[in-house]
CSV table of C-alpha atoms and ligand atoms in Angstrom, one decimal:
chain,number,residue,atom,x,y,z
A,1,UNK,CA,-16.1,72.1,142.0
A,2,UNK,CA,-15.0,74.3,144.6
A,3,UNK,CA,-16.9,74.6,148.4
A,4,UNK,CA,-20.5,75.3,146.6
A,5,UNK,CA,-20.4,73.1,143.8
A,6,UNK,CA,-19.2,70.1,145.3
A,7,UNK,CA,-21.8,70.5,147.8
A,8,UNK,CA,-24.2,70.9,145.1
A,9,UNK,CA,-23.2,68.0,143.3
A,10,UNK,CA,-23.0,65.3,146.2
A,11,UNK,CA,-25.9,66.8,147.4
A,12,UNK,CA,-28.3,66.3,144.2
A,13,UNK,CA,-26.5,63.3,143.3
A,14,UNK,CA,-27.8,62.0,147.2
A,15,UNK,CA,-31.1,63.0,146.3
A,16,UNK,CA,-31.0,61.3,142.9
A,17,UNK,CA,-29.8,63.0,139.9
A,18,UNK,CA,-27.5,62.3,137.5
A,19,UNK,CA,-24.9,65.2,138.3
A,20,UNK,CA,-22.1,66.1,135.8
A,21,UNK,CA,-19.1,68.2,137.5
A,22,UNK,CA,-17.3,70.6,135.4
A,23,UNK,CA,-13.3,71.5,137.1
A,24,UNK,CA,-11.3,73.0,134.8
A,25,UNK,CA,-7.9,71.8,137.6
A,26,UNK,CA,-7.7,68.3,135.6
A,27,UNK,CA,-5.8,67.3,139.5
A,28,UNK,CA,-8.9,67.9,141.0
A,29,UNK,CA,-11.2,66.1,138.7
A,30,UNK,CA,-8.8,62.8,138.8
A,31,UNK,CA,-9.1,62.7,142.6
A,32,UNK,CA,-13.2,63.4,142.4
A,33,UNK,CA,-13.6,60.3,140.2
A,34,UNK,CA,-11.7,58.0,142.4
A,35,UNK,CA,-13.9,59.3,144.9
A,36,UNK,CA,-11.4,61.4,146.9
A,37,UNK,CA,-12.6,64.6,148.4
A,38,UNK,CA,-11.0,68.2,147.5
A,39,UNK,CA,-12.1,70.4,150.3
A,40,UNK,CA,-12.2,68.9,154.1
A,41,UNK,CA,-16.1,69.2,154.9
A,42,UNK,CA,-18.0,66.8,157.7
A,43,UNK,CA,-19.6,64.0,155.5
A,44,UNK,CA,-18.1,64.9,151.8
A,45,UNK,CA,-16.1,61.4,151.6
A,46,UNK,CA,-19.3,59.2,152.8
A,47,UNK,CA,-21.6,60.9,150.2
A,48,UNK,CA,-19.2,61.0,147.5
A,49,UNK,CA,-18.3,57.6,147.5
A,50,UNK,CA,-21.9,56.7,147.7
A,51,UNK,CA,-22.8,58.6,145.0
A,52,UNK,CA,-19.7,58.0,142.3
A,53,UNK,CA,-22.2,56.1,140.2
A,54,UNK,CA,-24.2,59.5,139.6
A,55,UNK,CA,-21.3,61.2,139.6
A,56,UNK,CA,-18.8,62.7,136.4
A,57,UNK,CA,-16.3,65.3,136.9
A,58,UNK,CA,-14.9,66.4,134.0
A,59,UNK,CA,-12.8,69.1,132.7
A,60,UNK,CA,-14.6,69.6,129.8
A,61,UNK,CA,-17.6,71.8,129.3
A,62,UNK,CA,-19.1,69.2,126.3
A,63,UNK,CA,-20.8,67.3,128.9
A,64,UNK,CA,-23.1,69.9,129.8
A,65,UNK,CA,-24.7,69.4,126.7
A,66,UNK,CA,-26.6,66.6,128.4
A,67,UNK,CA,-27.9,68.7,131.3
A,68,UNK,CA,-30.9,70.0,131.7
A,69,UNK,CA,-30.1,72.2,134.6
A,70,UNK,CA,-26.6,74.4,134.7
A,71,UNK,CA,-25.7,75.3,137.9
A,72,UNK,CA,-23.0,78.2,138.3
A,73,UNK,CA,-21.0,77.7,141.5
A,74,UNK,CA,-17.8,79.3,141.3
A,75,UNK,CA,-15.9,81.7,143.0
A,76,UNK,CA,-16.5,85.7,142.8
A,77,UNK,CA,-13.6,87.0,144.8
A,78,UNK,CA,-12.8,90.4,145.8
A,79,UNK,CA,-10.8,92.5,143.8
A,80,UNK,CA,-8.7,95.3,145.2
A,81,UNK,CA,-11.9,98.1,145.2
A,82,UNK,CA,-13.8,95.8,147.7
A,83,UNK,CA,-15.7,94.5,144.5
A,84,UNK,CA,-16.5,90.9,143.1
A,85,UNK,CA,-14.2,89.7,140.7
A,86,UNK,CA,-16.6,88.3,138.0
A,87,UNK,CA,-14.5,87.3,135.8
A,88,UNK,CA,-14.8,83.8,136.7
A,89,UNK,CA,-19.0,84.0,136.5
A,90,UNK,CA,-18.9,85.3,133.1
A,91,UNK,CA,-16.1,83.2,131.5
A,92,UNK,CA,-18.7,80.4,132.9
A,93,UNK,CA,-21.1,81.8,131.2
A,94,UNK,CA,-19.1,81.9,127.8
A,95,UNK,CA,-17.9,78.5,128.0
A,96,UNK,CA,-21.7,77.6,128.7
A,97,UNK,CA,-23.0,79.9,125.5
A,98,UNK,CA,-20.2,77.8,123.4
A,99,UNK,CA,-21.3,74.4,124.3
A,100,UNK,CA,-24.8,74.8,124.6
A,101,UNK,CA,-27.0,72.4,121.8
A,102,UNK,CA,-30.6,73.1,120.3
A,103,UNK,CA,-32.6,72.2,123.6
A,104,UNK,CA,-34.2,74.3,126.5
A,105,UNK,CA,-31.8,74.4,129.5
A,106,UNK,CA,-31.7,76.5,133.3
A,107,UNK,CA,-29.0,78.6,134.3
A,108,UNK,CA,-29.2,78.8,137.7
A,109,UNK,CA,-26.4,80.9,139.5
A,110,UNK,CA,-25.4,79.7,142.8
A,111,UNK,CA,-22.4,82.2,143.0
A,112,UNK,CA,-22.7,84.7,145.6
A,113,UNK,CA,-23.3,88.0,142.8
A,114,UNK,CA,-24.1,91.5,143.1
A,115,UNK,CA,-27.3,92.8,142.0
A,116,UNK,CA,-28.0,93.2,138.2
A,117,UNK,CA,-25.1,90.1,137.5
A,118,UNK,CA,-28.2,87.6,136.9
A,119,UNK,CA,-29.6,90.3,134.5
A,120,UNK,CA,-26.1,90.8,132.5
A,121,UNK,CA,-25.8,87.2,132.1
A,122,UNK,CA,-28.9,87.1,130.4
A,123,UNK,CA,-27.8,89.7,127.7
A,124,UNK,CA,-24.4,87.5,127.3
A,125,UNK,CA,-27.6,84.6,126.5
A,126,UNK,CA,-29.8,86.9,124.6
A,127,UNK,CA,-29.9,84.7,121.9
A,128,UNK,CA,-30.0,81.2,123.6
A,129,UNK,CA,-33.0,79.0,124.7
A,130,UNK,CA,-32.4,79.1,128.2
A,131,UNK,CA,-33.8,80.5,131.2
A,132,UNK,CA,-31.5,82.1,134.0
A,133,UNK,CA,-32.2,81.5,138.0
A,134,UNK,CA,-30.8,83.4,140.9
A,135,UNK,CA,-30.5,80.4,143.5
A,136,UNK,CA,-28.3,81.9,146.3
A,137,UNK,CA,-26.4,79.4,148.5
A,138,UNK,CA,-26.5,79.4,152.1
A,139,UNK,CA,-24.3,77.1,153.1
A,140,UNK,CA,-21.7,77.5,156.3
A,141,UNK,CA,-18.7,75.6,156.0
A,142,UNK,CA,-18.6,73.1,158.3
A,143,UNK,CA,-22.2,71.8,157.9
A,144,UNK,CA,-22.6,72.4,154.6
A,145,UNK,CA,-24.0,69.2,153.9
A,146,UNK,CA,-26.3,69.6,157.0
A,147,UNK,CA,-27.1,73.1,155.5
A,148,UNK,CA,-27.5,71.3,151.7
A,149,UNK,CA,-30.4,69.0,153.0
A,150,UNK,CA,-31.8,71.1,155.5
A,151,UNK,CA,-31.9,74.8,154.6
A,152,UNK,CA,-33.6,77.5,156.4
A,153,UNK,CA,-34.8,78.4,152.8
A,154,UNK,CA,-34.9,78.0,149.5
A,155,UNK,CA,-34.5,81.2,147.6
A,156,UNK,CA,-35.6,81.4,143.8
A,157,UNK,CA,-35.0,84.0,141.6
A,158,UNK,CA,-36.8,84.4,138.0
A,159,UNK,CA,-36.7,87.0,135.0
A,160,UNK,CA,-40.8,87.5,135.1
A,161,UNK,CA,-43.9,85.9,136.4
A,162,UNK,CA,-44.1,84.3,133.5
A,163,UNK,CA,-40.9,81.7,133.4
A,164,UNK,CA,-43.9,78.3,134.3
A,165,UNK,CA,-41.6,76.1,133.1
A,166,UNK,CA,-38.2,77.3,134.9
A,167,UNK,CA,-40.0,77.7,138.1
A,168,UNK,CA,-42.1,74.1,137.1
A,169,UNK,CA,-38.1,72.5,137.2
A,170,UNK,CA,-36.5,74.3,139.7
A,171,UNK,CA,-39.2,73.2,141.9
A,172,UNK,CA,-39.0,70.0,141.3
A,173,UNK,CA,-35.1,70.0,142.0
A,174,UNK,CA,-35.9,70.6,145.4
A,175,UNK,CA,-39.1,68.8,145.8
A,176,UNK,CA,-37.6,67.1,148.7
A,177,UNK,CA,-37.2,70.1,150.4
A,178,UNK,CA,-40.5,71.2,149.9
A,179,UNK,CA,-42.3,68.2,151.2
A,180,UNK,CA,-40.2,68.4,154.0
A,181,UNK,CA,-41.9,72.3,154.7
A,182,UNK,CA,-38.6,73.9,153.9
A,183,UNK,CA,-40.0,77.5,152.8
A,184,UNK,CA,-39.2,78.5,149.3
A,185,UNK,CA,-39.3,82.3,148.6
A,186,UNK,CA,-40.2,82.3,144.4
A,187,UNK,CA,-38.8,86.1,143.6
A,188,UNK,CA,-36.8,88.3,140.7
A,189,UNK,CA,-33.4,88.4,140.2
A,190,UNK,CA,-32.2,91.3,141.5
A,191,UNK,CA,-34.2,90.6,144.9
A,192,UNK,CA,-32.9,87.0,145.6
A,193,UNK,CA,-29.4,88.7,145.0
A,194,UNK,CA,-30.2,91.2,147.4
A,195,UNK,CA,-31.4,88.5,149.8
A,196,UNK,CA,-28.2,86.9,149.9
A,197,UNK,CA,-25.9,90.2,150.8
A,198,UNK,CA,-28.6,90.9,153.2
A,199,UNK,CA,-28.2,88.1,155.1
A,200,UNK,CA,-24.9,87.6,155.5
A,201,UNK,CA,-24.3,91.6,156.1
A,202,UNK,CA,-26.9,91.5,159.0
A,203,UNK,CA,-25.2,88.3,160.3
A,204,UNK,CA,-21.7,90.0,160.3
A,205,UNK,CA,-23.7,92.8,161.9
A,206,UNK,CA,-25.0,91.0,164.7
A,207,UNK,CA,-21.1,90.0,165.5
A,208,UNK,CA,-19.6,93.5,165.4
A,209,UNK,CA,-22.4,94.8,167.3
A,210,UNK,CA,-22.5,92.3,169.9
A,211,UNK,CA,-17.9,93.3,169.8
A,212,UNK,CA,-19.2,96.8,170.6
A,213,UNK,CA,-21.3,96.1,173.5
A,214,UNK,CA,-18.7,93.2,174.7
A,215,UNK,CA,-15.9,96.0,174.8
A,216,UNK,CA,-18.3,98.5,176.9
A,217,UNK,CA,-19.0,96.1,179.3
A,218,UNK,CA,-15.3,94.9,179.6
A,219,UNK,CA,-14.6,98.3,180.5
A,220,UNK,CA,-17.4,98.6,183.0
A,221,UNK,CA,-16.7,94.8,184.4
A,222,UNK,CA,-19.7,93.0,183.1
A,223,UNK,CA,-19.7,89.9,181.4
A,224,UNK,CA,-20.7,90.2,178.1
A,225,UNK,CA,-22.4,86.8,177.8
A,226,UNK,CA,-24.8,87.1,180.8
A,227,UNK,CA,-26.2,90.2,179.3
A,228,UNK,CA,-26.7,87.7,175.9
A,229,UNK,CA,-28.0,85.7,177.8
A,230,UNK,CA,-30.6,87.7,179.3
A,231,UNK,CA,-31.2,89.6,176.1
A,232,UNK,CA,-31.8,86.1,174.3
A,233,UNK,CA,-34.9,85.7,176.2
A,234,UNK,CA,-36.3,88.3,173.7
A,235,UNK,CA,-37.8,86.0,171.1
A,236,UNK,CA,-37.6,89.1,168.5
A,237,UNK,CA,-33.2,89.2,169.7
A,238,UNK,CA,-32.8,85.4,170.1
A,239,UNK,CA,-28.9,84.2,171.1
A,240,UNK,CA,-27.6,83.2,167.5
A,241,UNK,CA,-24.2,84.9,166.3
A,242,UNK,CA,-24.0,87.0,169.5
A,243,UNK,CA,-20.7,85.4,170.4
A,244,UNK,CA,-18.5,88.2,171.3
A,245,UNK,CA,-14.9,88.0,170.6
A,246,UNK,CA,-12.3,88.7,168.1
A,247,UNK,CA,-14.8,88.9,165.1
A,248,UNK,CA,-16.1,87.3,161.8
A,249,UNK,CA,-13.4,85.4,159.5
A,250,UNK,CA,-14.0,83.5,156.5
A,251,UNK,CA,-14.6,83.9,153.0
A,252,UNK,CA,-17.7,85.5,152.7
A,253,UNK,CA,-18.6,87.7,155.8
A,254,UNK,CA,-16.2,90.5,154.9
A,255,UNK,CA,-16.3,90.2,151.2
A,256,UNK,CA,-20.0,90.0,151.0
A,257,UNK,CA,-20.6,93.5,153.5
A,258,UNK,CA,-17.6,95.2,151.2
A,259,UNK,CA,-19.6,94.1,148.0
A,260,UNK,CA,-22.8,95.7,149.4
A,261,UNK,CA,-21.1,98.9,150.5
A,262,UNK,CA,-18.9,99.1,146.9
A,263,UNK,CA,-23.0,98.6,145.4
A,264,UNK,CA,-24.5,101.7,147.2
A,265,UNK,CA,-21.6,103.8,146.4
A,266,UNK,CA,-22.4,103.0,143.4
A,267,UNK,CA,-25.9,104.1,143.2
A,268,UNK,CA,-25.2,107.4,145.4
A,269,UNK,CA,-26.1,105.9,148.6
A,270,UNK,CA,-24.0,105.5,151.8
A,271,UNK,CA,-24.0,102.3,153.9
A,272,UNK,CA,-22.7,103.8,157.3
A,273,UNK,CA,-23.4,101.1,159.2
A,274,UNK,CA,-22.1,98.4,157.2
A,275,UNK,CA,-18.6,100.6,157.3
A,276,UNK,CA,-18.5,100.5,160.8
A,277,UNK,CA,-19.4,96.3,160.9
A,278,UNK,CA,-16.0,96.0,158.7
A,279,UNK,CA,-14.2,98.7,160.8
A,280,UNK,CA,-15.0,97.3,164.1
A,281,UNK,CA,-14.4,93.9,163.2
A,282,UNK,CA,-10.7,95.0,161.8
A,283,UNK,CA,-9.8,96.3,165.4
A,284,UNK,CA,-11.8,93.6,167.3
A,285,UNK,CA,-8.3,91.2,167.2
A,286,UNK,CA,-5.9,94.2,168.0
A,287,UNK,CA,-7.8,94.2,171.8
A,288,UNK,CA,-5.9,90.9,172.6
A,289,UNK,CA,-2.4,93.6,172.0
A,290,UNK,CA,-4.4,96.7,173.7
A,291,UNK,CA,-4.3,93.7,176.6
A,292,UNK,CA,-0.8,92.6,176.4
A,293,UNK,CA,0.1,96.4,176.6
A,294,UNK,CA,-1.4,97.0,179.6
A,295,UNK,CA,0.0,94.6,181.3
A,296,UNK,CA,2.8,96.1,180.4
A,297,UNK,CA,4.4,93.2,178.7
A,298,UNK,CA,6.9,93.7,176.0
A,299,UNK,CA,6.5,91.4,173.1
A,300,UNK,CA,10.3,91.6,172.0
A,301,UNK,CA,10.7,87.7,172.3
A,302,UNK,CA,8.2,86.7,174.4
A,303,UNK,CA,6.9,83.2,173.2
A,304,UNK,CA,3.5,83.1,172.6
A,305,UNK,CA,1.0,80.2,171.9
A,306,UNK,CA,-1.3,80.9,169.0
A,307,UNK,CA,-3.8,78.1,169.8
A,308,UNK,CA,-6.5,78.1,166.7
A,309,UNK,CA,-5.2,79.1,163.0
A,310,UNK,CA,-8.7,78.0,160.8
A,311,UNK,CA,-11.7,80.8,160.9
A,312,UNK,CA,-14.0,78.4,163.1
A,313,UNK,CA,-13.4,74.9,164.0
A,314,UNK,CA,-14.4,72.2,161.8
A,315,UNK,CA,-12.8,72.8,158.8
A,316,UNK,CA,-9.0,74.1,157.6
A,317,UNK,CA,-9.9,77.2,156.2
A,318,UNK,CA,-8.0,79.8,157.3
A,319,UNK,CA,-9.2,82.6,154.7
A,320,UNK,CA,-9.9,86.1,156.6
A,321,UNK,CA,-8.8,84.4,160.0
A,322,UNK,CA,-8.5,86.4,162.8
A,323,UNK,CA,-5.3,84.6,163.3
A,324,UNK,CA,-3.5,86.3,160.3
A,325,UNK,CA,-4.4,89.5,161.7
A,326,UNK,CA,-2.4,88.0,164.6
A,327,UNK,CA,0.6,86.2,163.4
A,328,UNK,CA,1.3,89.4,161.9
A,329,UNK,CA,1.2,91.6,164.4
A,330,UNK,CA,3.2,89.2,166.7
A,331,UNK,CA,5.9,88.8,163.9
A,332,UNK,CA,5.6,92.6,163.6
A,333,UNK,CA,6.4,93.0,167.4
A,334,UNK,CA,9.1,90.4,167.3
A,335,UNK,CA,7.5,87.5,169.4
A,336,UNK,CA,8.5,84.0,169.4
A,337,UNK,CA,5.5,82.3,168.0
A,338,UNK,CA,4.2,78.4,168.5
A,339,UNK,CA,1.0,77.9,166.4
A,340,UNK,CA,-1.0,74.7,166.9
A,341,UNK,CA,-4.3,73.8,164.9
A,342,UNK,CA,-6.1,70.5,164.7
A,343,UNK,CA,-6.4,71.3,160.4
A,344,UNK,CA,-5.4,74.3,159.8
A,345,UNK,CA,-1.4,74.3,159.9
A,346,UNK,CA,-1.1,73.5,156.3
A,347,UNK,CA,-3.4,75.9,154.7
A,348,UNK,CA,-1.6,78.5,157.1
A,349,UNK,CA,2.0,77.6,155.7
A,350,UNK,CA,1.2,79.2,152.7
A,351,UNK,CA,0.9,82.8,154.1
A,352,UNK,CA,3.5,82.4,156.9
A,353,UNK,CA,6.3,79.8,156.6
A,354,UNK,CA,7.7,78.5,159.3
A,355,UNK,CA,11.0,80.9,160.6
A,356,UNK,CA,13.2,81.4,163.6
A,357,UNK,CA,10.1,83.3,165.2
A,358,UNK,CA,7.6,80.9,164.1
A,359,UNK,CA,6.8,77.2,164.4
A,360,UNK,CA,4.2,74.9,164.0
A,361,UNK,CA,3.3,72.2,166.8
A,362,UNK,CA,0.2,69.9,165.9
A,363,UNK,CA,-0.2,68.8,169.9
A,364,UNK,CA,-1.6,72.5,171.4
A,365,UNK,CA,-0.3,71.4,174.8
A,366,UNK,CA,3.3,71.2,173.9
A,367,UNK,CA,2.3,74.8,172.5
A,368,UNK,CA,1.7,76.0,175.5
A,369,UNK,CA,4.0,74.4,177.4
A,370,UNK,CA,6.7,76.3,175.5
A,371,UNK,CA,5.1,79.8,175.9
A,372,UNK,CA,4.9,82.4,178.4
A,373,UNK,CA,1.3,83.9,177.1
A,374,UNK,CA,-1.4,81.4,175.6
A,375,UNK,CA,-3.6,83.6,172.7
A,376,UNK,CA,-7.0,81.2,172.0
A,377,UNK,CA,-8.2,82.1,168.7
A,378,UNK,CA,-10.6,79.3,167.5
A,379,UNK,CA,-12.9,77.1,169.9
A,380,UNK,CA,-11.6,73.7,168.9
A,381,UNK,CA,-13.0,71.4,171.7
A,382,UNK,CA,-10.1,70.3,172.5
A,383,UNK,CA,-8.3,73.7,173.5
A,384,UNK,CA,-11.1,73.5,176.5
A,385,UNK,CA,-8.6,70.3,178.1
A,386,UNK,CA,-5.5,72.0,178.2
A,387,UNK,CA,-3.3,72.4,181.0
A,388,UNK,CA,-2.6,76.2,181.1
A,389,UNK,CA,-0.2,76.4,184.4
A,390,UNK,CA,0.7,80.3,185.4
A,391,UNK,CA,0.7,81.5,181.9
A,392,UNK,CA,-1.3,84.3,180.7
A,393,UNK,CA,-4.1,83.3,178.7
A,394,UNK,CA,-5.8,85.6,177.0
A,395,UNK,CA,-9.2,83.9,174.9
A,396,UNK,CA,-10.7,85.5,171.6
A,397,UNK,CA,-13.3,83.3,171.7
A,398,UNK,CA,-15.1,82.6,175.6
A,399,UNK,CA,-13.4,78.8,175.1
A,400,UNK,CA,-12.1,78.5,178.8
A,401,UNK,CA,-15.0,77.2,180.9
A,402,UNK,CA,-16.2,80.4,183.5
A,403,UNK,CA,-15.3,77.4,186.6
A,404,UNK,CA,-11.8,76.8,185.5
A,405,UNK,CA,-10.8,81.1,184.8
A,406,UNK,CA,-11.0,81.2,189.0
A,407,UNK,CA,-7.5,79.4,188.7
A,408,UNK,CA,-5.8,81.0,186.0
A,409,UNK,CA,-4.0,83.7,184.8
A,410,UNK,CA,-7.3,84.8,182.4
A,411,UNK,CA,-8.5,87.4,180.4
A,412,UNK,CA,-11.5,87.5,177.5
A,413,UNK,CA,-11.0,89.9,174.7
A,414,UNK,CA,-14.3,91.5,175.7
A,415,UNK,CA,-15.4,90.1,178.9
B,1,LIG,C1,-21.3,82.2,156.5
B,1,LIG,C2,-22.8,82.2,156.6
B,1,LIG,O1,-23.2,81.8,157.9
B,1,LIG,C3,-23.4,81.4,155.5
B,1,LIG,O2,-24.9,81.4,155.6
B,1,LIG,C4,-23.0,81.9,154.2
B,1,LIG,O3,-23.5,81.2,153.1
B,1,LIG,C5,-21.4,81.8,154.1
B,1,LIG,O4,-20.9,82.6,155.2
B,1,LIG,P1,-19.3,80.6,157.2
B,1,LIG,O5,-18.4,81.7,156.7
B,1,LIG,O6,-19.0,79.2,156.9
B,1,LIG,O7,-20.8,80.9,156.8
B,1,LIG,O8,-19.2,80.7,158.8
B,1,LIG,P2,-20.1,81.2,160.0
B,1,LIG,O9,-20.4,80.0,160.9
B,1,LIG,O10,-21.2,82.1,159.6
B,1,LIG,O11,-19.0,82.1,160.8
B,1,LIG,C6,-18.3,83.2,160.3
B,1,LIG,C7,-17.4,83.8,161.2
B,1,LIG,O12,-18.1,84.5,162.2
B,1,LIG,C8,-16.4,82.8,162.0
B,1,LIG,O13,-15.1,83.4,162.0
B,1,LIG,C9,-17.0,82.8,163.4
B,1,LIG,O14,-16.1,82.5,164.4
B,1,LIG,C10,-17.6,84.2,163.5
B,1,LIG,N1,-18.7,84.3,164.5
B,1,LIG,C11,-19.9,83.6,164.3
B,1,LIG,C12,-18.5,85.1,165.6
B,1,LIG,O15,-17.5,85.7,165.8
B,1,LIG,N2,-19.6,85.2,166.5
B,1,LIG,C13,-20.8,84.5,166.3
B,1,LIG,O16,-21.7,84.7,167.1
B,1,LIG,C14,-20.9,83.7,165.1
């Protein structure tokens, strides 16, 4: 019941199934049943609640003898080579093989999972009278329930042509989206794996590319965003995830584009532009310092507003943020550092506590207020409304309307 399978869950349960939820944190499961949400996400509480009649979470894996359909949903982190952990997938997969009863059932694995995992699950079930389905998520935190009930596409995933009866359910799962003219692409395995990498690797590609261009034309004095917008007249470019600034953050980007590289290492093949989307997104948040040096400012307890500590508004994730990255390098440089975030102060705690050179504010203003230089980081809305003064504001993320720079101390990242 983590970000995907809670989605999952609240999501089929809306349509109209009969969802069982397997957590093994008992905390977690308790909360679920009362109908309290474990992950902040726009909508989760409304639909849970509704749905708590269709709804069981449970920590024990006896209930999915009653399920037709076993969806897979948890996490495959990285590991230390750039490779998904799958430890969690397959001890799913065990804990499945030992509670599984006489009748047919789908595995269908939601966890984002390199190519030839759907295959080795399938030898773990060699045995068992199931079928297995690739059914990659595409779901961006933040809409996620938006994304559940209205995806781009559906993408399925089958051993052969001949699984009728798999595809026959699967199908029927999402009917809804189907008579609403969602496109369903009906594939193998190891291509709807591929899919998945695929898209999110050209999506992270799009953003280091569109860094790489952004830093030439800072360079040259052109604004980055007018040549998007003149290149986003090109149906075949379009404008999507050309925002230039400090680069991609979050839990998938990064790991998903190191996963694809660690697989064509593997087979002998090299992914050179794939290396270069990580690399240039690594450095993209070190231009705000390239900045501050030549201005000539010394950081040596300067106080500095970090305005924005999640990965994108919207939620209180702050995994991969840009504003680690960041903190760090302030704390490394010995700044005075006020953070402010509409959600994300908590979840950033837990990687810096709060010290002598760094403090939390929730109200952004009284941030600034007690800095000399202003860093913007995420675009909450709200950072748009702040009175900046003199102070140097340098913005990661094109947040300060172009009519209100004229006034200010301001410089973009890349434009
Ligand atoms: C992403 C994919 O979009 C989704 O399909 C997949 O299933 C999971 O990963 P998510 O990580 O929730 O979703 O966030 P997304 O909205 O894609 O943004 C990722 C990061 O890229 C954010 O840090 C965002 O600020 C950054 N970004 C996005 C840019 O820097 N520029 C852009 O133009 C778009």
């Amino acid at each position: 019941m983590g970000y995907v399978g809670l989605i999952q869950s609240i999501g089929l349960a809306e349509i109209g199934f009969e969802v069982v939820g397997v957590e093994i944190d008992k905390e977690k499961v308790e909360k679920l049943n009362k109908g309290i949400p474990t992950i902040y996400e726009k909508g989760v509480e409304e639909l849970l609640k509704r749905n708590l009649s269709r709804l069981e979470f449970t920590s024990s894996y006896e209930k999915i003898k009653e399920c037709d359909v076993i969806f897979i949903c948890v996490g495959t982190p990285q590991d230390k080579h750039g490779k998904p952990n799958l430890n969690f997938v397959f001890s799913a997969v065990e804990s499945i093989k030992n509670n599984l009863n006489d009748g047919y059932k789908i595995i269908a694995v939601k966890s984002t999972v390199p190519v030839g995992t759907n295959r080795k699950i399938r030898e773990i079930l060699k045995e068992e009278e199931v079928d297995i389905v690739s059914n990659p998520e595409f779901l961006r935190e933040g809409s996620a329930l938006e994304d559940f009930f209205n995806p781009d596409r559906v993408v399925l995933g089958f051993e052969n042509e001949k699984k009728e009866k798999a595809k026959e359910i699967m199908l029927r799962i999402y009917k809804s989206f189907r008579d609403k003219g969602v496109p369903f692409l009906i594939t193998n395995w190891e291509t709807a794996e591929m899919i998945k990498y695929a898209s999110n690797a050209f999506l992270a590609t799009k953003i280091s590319f569109i860094n790489e261009i952004g830093n030439i034309c800072k360079k040259l004095g052109i604004d980055v965003y007018e040549v998007v917008k003149g290149m986003s007249y090109d149906k075949r470019i379009g404008k999507e995830f050309l925002n230039a600034g400090i680069g991609f953050g979050g839990s998938c980007f990064s790991k998903d584009v190191k996963a694809l590289i660690a697989k064509a290492k593997e087979i002998g093949e090299e992914a050179r532009i794939l290396e270069e989307v990580i690399k240039v997104n690594e450095k993209q948040p070190l231009k705000i310092f390239e900045i501050i040096r030549r201005k000539g400012i010394d950081l040596k307890n300067k106080k500095v507003a970090v305005l924005g500590l999640t990965f994108k508004p919207n939620t209180d994730d702050v995994r991969e943020s840009r504003a680690i990255v960041v903190i760090k390098k302030l704390l490394e440089e010995g700044a005075i550092i006020y953070a402010s975030d509409p959600m994300g102060i908590e979840n950033m705690r837990k990687i810096f506590p709060e010290n002598e050179n760094l403090k939390y504010l929730f109200d952004p203003q009284e941030a600034v207020d007690k800095s000399e230089i202003v860093l913007l980081l995420t675009e909450w809305p709200n950072f748009k409304e702040l009175n900046f003064g003199d102070k140097l504001i340098i913005d990661g993320r094109n947040i300060v309307p172009k009519e209100k720079r004229k006034n200010l101390n301001y410089e973009g990242v890349c434009w």
